[in-house]
């Protein structure tokens, strides 16, 4: 069985083609809903052109883009996205499944009637995949914008939050990522020349600058817009980060700016390790707990896990691939 | 003597016409440099059209717009702004004075040679005015985007920071304001239904939404863009603030959202009172200390002052008016 599956985020649309346990295709396309939602149909058409749609047996859909401020409410967002999908996909006459936040597969019509079930269910796909292999563990997925921390207990997903709101309360969702996060949302102050320095609250620099400066990501991994619309060279990243303390690269040295970047990285790791601790405490694990890390920012999750004395193992999977596996497994 | 004075911010350009101690004209125009810097000359021409330029004896200039990410470095920003000003103003043959961060009045040419002296000097104008009246005190100006906390000791401005970077270190500049501040830069979590809830790090809602919801500002005082480009009604403000915890107005009640707004207000007041304490400790005042509050967000400064046991008195002045007085006084 061959499945085409979509994970439609506010900033990136990811898709995969899986056949059995094999991944034939995987990709991520920068598509910011808040700028281009009316081109979403064109995006889908472009993606379908690139794959051999005739060989596909079923199509899977999961999303978080409904939270984008392109939409006034989540139900408006879910319905918009499903309507466009239905329009584009109808002529291919394939089974279409929408993942729900209780791990069921809904038809488009069912999902439209239960928009809150279809909203932000994508975080469940990878934990479902991992839960088939392990009994007790935590899966941490650090993406461009957000981090998911999902407990697996007795071989089942033991997440307490269903909606994103609940997940923000339980520590299972932390709105921090390695590319798009405004550094002003991570830190209130940073050290400059040994002095604690308040930061600007503007959108001057993002974590993609931080990790470019530190060499944690390569230039081709900087897959989002820059805060100021300028380029992605290390010097341009340093100029943006300097602006966060109302300075510039004339005023601060490379060492100063690297020091700021290191501090922001440390604080972001603490955001993640705080979430891990909260999830661990609530799950009340008995016996060995394995931590699996995935996503473009898995290196942060690994350090966060180590800081609380756990060992983390990397796995290479994402929600669109896992959703494909899930459909192969159940259908 | 009649002076036209400009306070050119990144988001708003303020101007005033003063004659002796009288204010003949004052205005603030939303002009975001990061979107429209190439129209800055047109803005100046429009402003000059509205006043009687022939009666003006001198023109004053101060700025913070050089920090806008319209410019790669501050000196680029200062030079751009001064060049446009020179082009527009040259034909009127008036004396033009640029305020420096050591309270001197420079010619445009002098300012171009010392861009760091002209950068972000506007915060000194109001303290200079107040320092003529009082011996020991603190002046707090809460604007749309930033808050200045300036000590006056023995009748002189006793600020320790010269550049914005130094002022962020000394507590004399806090990058928090009552309209444009991203709420995610103020709080990491907010209470929802009694539960601590992490917030989204996106630019979903600003303090203008918070103070509209709480009734602290009127609709016509919401003088900035909304985060999502939608309207400024109370319902639209509530929708934006709900999105900060990945919720919407279907999921949260008015009471829930008002509770979030109150909490953000409390935290913003703490940002300001922390700054006041730091400035007070460093100034090491002897005797009575008066606190003066000004700016659109003076109500926050008043509460912050009261929370540390001080009494605050409101004064109605802004940097463009104070710069006008300063030029009348010295020239």
mmCIF file of N, CA, C and O in Angstrom, chain A residues 231-290:
data_model
loop_
_atom_site.group_PDB
_atom_site.id
_atom_site.type_symbol
_atom_site.label_atom_id
_atom_site.label_comp_id
_atom_site.label_asym_id
_atom_site.label_seq_id
_atom_site.Cartn_x
_atom_site.Cartn_y
_atom_site.Cartn_z
ATOM 1 N N UNK A 231 20.131 38.947 4.171
ATOM 2 C CA UNK A 231 20.631 37.617 3.854
ATOM 3 C C UNK A 231 20.914 36.749 5.070
ATOM 4 O O UNK A 231 20.623 37.133 6.208
ATOM 5 N N UNK A 232 21.467 35.567 4.813
ATOM 6 C CA UNK A 232 21.656 34.557 5.847
ATOM 7 C C UNK A 232 23.130 34.289 6.131
ATOM 8 O O UNK A 232 23.472 33.290 6.762
ATOM 9 N N UNK A 233 24.020 35.174 5.660
ATOM 10 C CA UNK A 233 25.445 34.994 5.947
ATOM 11 C C UNK A 233 25.666 35.161 7.450
ATOM 12 O O UNK A 233 24.844 35.754 8.156
ATOM 13 N N UNK A 234 26.799 34.644 7.918
ATOM 14 C CA UNK A 234 27.092 34.726 9.350
ATOM 15 C C UNK A 234 27.133 36.193 9.799
ATOM 16 O O UNK A 234 26.638 36.539 10.868
ATOM 17 N N UNK A 235 27.719 37.067 8.978
ATOM 18 C CA UNK A 235 27.783 38.486 9.346
ATOM 19 C C UNK A 235 26.397 39.105 9.468
ATOM 20 O O UNK A 235 26.137 39.900 10.367
ATOM 21 N N UNK A 236 25.516 38.735 8.553
ATOM 22 C CA UNK A 236 24.156 39.282 8.622
ATOM 23 C C UNK A 236 23.416 38.737 9.843
ATOM 24 O O UNK A 236 22.659 39.453 10.492
ATOM 25 N N UNK A 237 23.658 37.457 10.171
ATOM 26 C CA UNK A 237 23.066 36.892 11.393
ATOM 27 C C UNK A 237 23.576 37.645 12.624
ATOM 28 O O UNK A 237 22.814 37.943 13.547
ATOM 29 N N UNK A 238 24.876 37.955 12.635
ATOM 30 C CA UNK A 238 25.452 38.662 13.786
ATOM 31 C C UNK A 238 24.881 40.073 13.898
ATOM 32 O O UNK A 238 24.612 40.554 15.000
ATOM 33 N N UNK A 239 24.660 40.726 12.763
ATOM 34 C CA UNK A 239 24.067 42.076 12.800
ATOM 35 C C UNK A 239 22.673 42.025 13.415
ATOM 36 O O UNK A 239 22.304 42.875 14.229
ATOM 37 N N UNK A 240 21.892 40.999 13.024
ATOM 38 C CA UNK A 240 20.540 40.889 13.592
ATOM 39 C C UNK A 240 20.590 40.630 15.092
ATOM 40 O O UNK A 240 19.835 41.228 15.854
ATOM 41 N N UNK A 241 21.482 39.733 15.510
ATOM 42 C CA UNK A 241 21.512 39.404 16.937
ATOM 43 C C UNK A 241 22.020 40.593 17.762
ATOM 44 O O UNK A 241 21.535 40.844 18.870
ATOM 45 N N UNK A 242 22.963 41.357 17.207
ATOM 46 C CA UNK A 242 23.454 42.552 17.911
ATOM 47 C C UNK A 242 22.322 43.561 18.119
ATOM 48 O O UNK A 242 22.249 44.233 19.150
ATOM 49 N N UNK A 243 21.435 43.640 17.139
ATOM 50 C CA UNK A 243 20.332 44.605 17.231
ATOM 51 C C UNK A 243 19.411 44.303 18.412
ATOM 52 O O UNK A 243 18.736 45.198 18.923
ATOM 53 N N UNK A 244 19.389 43.049 18.862
ATOM 54 C CA UNK A 244 18.529 42.653 19.984
ATOM 55 C C UNK A 244 18.921 43.394 21.268
ATOM 56 O O UNK A 244 18.092 43.601 22.149
ATOM 57 N N UNK A 245 20.186 43.799 21.384
ATOM 58 C CA UNK A 245 20.580 44.648 22.520
ATOM 59 C C UNK A 245 20.843 46.077 22.024
ATOM 60 O O UNK A 245 21.662 46.804 22.596
ATOM 61 N N UNK A 246 20.113 46.462 20.975
ATOM 62 C CA UNK A 246 20.208 47.826 20.430
ATOM 63 C C UNK A 246 21.640 48.187 20.052
ATOM 64 O O UNK A 246 22.051 49.346 20.185
ATOM 65 N N UNK A 247 22.394 47.199 19.604
ATOM 66 C CA UNK A 247 23.770 47.452 19.186
ATOM 67 C C UNK A 247 23.914 47.052 17.720
ATOM 68 O O UNK A 247 22.933 46.722 17.059
ATOM 69 N N UNK A 248 25.129 47.098 17.222
ATOM 70 C CA UNK A 248 25.377 46.646 15.862
ATOM 71 C C UNK A 248 26.780 46.049 15.795
ATOM 72 O O UNK A 248 27.477 45.980 16.815
ATOM 73 N N UNK A 249 27.181 45.603 14.610
ATOM 74 C CA UNK A 249 28.478 44.920 14.502
ATOM 75 C C UNK A 249 29.646 45.906 14.535
ATOM 76 O O UNK A 249 30.799 45.480 14.575
ATOM 77 N N UNK A 250 29.370 47.205 14.520
ATOM 78 C CA UNK A 250 30.444 48.167 14.802
ATOM 79 C C UNK A 250 30.721 48.234 16.304
ATOM 80 O O UNK A 250 31.846 48.484 16.731
ATOM 81 N N UNK A 251 29.669 48.032 17.106
ATOM 82 C CA UNK A 251 29.791 48.216 18.561
ATOM 83 C C UNK A 251 30.197 46.941 19.290
ATOM 84 O O UNK A 251 30.812 47.001 20.351
ATOM 85 N N UNK A 252 29.785 45.784 18.755
ATOM 86 C CA UNK A 252 30.052 44.513 19.436
ATOM 87 C C UNK A 252 30.989 43.658 18.596
ATOM 88 O O UNK A 252 30.885 43.624 17.367
ATOM 89 N N UNK A 253 31.890 42.948 19.263
ATOM 90 C CA UNK A 253 32.820 42.055 18.571
ATOM 91 C C UNK A 253 32.145 40.720 18.278
ATOM 92 O O UNK A 253 31.079 40.408 18.818
ATOM 93 N N UNK A 254 32.800 39.927 17.428
ATOM 94 C CA UNK A 254 32.298 38.581 17.147
ATOM 95 C C UNK A 254 32.184 37.776 18.438
ATOM 96 O O UNK A 254 31.229 37.021 18.633
ATOM 97 N N UNK A 255 33.146 37.966 19.341
ATOM 98 C CA UNK A 255 33.126 37.236 20.615
ATOM 99 C C UNK A 255 31.911 37.655 21.456
ATOM 100 O O UNK A 255 31.243 36.807 22.060
ATOM 101 N N UNK A 256 31.642 38.955 21.503
ATOM 102 C CA UNK A 256 30.461 39.440 22.234
ATOM 103 C C UNK A 256 29.191 38.775 21.705
ATOM 104 O O UNK A 256 28.344 38.311 22.468
ATOM 105 N N UNK A 257 29.063 38.772 20.377
ATOM 106 C CA UNK A 257 27.816 38.296 19.765
ATOM 107 C C UNK A 257 27.698 36.780 19.917
ATOM 108 O O UNK A 257 26.614 36.249 20.181
ATOM 109 N N UNK A 258 28.817 36.077 19.790
ATOM 110 C CA UNK A 258 28.798 34.630 20.010
ATOM 111 C C UNK A 258 28.401 34.322 21.453
ATOM 112 O O UNK A 258 27.672 33.361 21.718
ATOM 113 N N UNK A 259 28.856 35.156 22.379
ATOM 114 C CA UNK A 259 28.483 34.985 23.789
ATOM 115 C C UNK A 259 26.983 35.128 23.998
ATOM 116 O O UNK A 259 26.369 34.367 24.753
ATOM 117 N N UNK A 260 26.392 36.090 23.316
ATOM 118 C CA UNK A 260 24.932 36.269 23.397
ATOM 119 C C UNK A 260 24.236 35.026 22.844
ATOM 120 O O UNK A 260 23.289 34.503 23.438
ATOM 121 N N UNK A 261 24.728 34.542 21.696
ATOM 122 C CA UNK A 261 24.119 33.363 21.063
ATOM 123 C C UNK A 261 24.189 32.147 21.983
ATOM 124 O O UNK A 261 23.210 31.407 22.134
ATOM 125 N N UNK A 262 25.351 31.954 22.616
ATOM 126 C CA UNK A 262 25.507 30.803 23.528
ATOM 127 C C UNK A 262 24.509 30.875 24.677
ATOM 128 O O UNK A 262 23.934 29.869 25.085
ATOM 129 N N UNK A 263 24.339 32.074 25.205
ATOM 130 C CA UNK A 263 23.419 32.238 26.336
ATOM 131 C C UNK A 263 21.984 31.913 25.909
ATOM 132 O O UNK A 263 21.245 31.233 26.627
ATOM 133 N N UNK A 264 21.591 32.383 24.730
ATOM 134 C CA UNK A 264 20.225 32.116 24.255
ATOM 135 C C UNK A 264 20.030 30.610 24.054
ATOM 136 O O UNK A 264 18.993 30.049 24.405
ATOM 137 N N UNK A 265 21.057 29.952 23.517
ATOM 138 C CA UNK A 265 20.983 28.493 23.355
ATOM 139 C C UNK A 265 20.779 27.812 24.711
ATOM 140 O O UNK A 265 19.916 26.947 24.859
ATOM 141 N N UNK A 266 21.561 28.229 25.704
ATOM 142 C CA UNK A 266 21.406 27.652 27.057
ATOM 143 C C UNK A 266 19.987 27.812 27.577
ATOM 144 O O UNK A 266 19.405 26.890 28.138
ATOM 145 N N UNK A 267 19.439 29.018 27.397
ATOM 146 C CA UNK A 267 18.093 29.274 27.918
ATOM 147 C C UNK A 267 17.047 28.458 27.158
ATOM 148 O O UNK A 267 16.057 28.008 27.728
ATOM 149 N N UNK A 268 17.273 28.278 25.866
ATOM 150 C CA UNK A 268 16.307 27.483 25.101
ATOM 151 C C UNK A 268 16.368 26.016 25.537
ATOM 152 O O UNK A 268 15.336 25.344 25.612
ATOM 153 N N UNK A 269 17.557 25.541 25.851
ATOM 154 C CA UNK A 269 17.688 24.165 26.352
ATOM 155 C C UNK A 269 16.944 24.023 27.681
ATOM 156 O O UNK A 269 16.279 23.015 27.931
ATOM 157 N N UNK A 270 17.014 25.057 28.520
ATOM 158 C CA UNK A 270 16.282 25.015 29.797
ATOM 159 C C UNK A 270 14.767 24.986 29.549
ATOM 160 O O UNK A 270 14.034 24.260 30.234
ATOM 161 N N UNK A 271 14.289 25.740 28.552
ATOM 162 C CA UNK A 271 12.854 25.668 28.222
ATOM 163 C C UNK A 271 12.453 24.219 27.954
ATOM 164 O O UNK A 271 11.405 23.757 28.393
ATOM 165 N N UNK A 272 13.320 23.514 27.199
ATOM 166 C CA UNK A 272 12.998 22.136 26.821
ATOM 167 C C UNK A 272 13.142 21.197 28.020
ATOM 168 O O UNK A 272 12.276 20.358 28.265
ATOM 169 N N UNK A 273 14.215 21.364 28.800
ATOM 170 C CA UNK A 273 14.404 20.433 29.925
ATOM 171 C C UNK A 273 13.320 20.649 30.991
ATOM 172 O O UNK A 273 12.873 19.688 31.623
ATOM 173 N N UNK A 274 12.851 21.890 31.166
ATOM 174 C CA UNK A 274 11.715 22.123 32.072
ATOM 175 C C UNK A 274 10.486 21.338 31.607
ATOM 176 O O UNK A 274 9.752 20.767 32.415
ATOM 177 N N UNK A 275 10.261 21.345 30.303
ATOM 178 C CA UNK A 275 9.135 20.592 29.756
ATOM 179 C C UNK A 275 9.304 19.096 29.985
ATOM 180 O O UNK A 275 8.361 18.403 30.373
ATOM 181 N N UNK A 276 10.523 18.585 29.766
ATOM 182 C CA UNK A 276 10.765 17.147 29.968
ATOM 183 C C UNK A 276 10.473 16.771 31.421
ATOM 184 O O UNK A 276 9.801 15.771 31.705
ATOM 185 N N UNK A 277 10.963 17.603 32.356
ATOM 186 C CA UNK A 277 10.745 17.300 33.780
ATOM 187 C C UNK A 277 9.254 17.269 34.112
ATOM 188 O O UNK A 277 8.780 16.374 34.807
ATOM 189 N N UNK A 278 8.514 18.263 33.580
ATOM 190 C CA UNK A 278 7.078 18.315 33.869
ATOM 191 C C UNK A 278 6.372 17.073 33.317
ATOM 192 O O UNK A 278 5.535 16.461 33.993
ATOM 193 N N UNK A 279 6.740 16.687 32.098
ATOM 194 C CA UNK A 279 6.109 15.512 31.476
ATOM 195 C C UNK A 279 6.495 14.239 32.238
ATOM 196 O O UNK A 279 5.652 13.371 32.496
ATOM 197 N N UNK A 280 7.757 14.133 32.637
ATOM 198 C CA UNK A 280 8.218 12.952 33.385
ATOM 199 C C UNK A 280 7.500 12.826 34.715
ATOM 200 O O UNK A 280 7.055 11.743 35.092
ATOM 201 N N UNK A 281 7.403 13.952 35.439
ATOM 202 C CA UNK A 281 6.748 13.926 36.749
ATOM 203 C C UNK A 281 5.307 13.450 36.616
ATOM 204 O O UNK A 281 4.823 12.642 37.409
ATOM 205 N N UNK A 282 4.615 13.978 35.597
ATOM 206 C CA UNK A 282 3.202 13.637 35.439
ATOM 207 C C UNK A 282 3.030 12.186 35.005
ATOM 208 O O UNK A 282 2.076 11.519 35.408
ATOM 209 N N UNK A 283 3.967 11.685 34.192
ATOM 210 C CA UNK A 283 3.810 10.323 33.659
ATOM 211 C C UNK A 283 4.072 9.277 34.738
ATOM 212 O O UNK A 283 3.553 8.169 34.676
ATOM 213 N N UNK A 284 4.877 9.660 35.748
ATOM 214 C CA UNK A 284 5.143 8.761 36.872
ATOM 215 C C UNK A 284 5.604 7.384 36.374
ATOM 216 O O UNK A 284 5.017 6.349 36.690
ATOM 217 N N UNK A 285 6.650 7.419 35.542
ATOM 218 C CA UNK A 285 7.166 6.184 34.951
ATOM 219 C C UNK A 285 7.689 5.233 36.020
ATOM 220 O O UNK A 285 8.255 5.656 37.023
ATOM 221 N N UNK A 286 7.541 3.966 35.774
ATOM 222 C CA UNK A 286 8.283 2.978 36.554
ATOM 223 C C UNK A 286 9.232 2.271 35.587
ATOM 224 O O UNK A 286 8.864 2.012 34.450
ATOM 225 N N UNK A 287 10.421 1.980 36.040
ATOM 226 C CA UNK A 287 11.378 1.265 35.189
ATOM 227 C C UNK A 287 12.101 2.205 34.245
ATOM 228 O O UNK A 287 12.012 3.431 34.352
ATOM 229 N N UNK A 288 12.807 1.630 33.304
ATOM 230 C CA UNK A 288 13.661 2.397 32.412
ATOM 231 C C UNK A 288 12.834 3.273 31.469
ATOM 232 O O UNK A 288 11.816 2.843 30.944
ATOM 233 N N UNK A 289 13.301 4.495 31.283
ATOM 234 C CA UNK A 289 12.635 5.418 30.365
ATOM 235 C C UNK A 289 13.602 5.780 29.249
ATOM 236 O O UNK A 289 14.696 6.279 29.501
ATOM 237 N N UNK A 290 13.206 5.496 28.026
ATOM 238 C CA UNK A 290 14.047 5.872 26.889
ATOM 239 C C UNK A 290 13.595 7.220 26.347
ATOM 240 O O UNK A 290 12.397 7.485 26.256
#
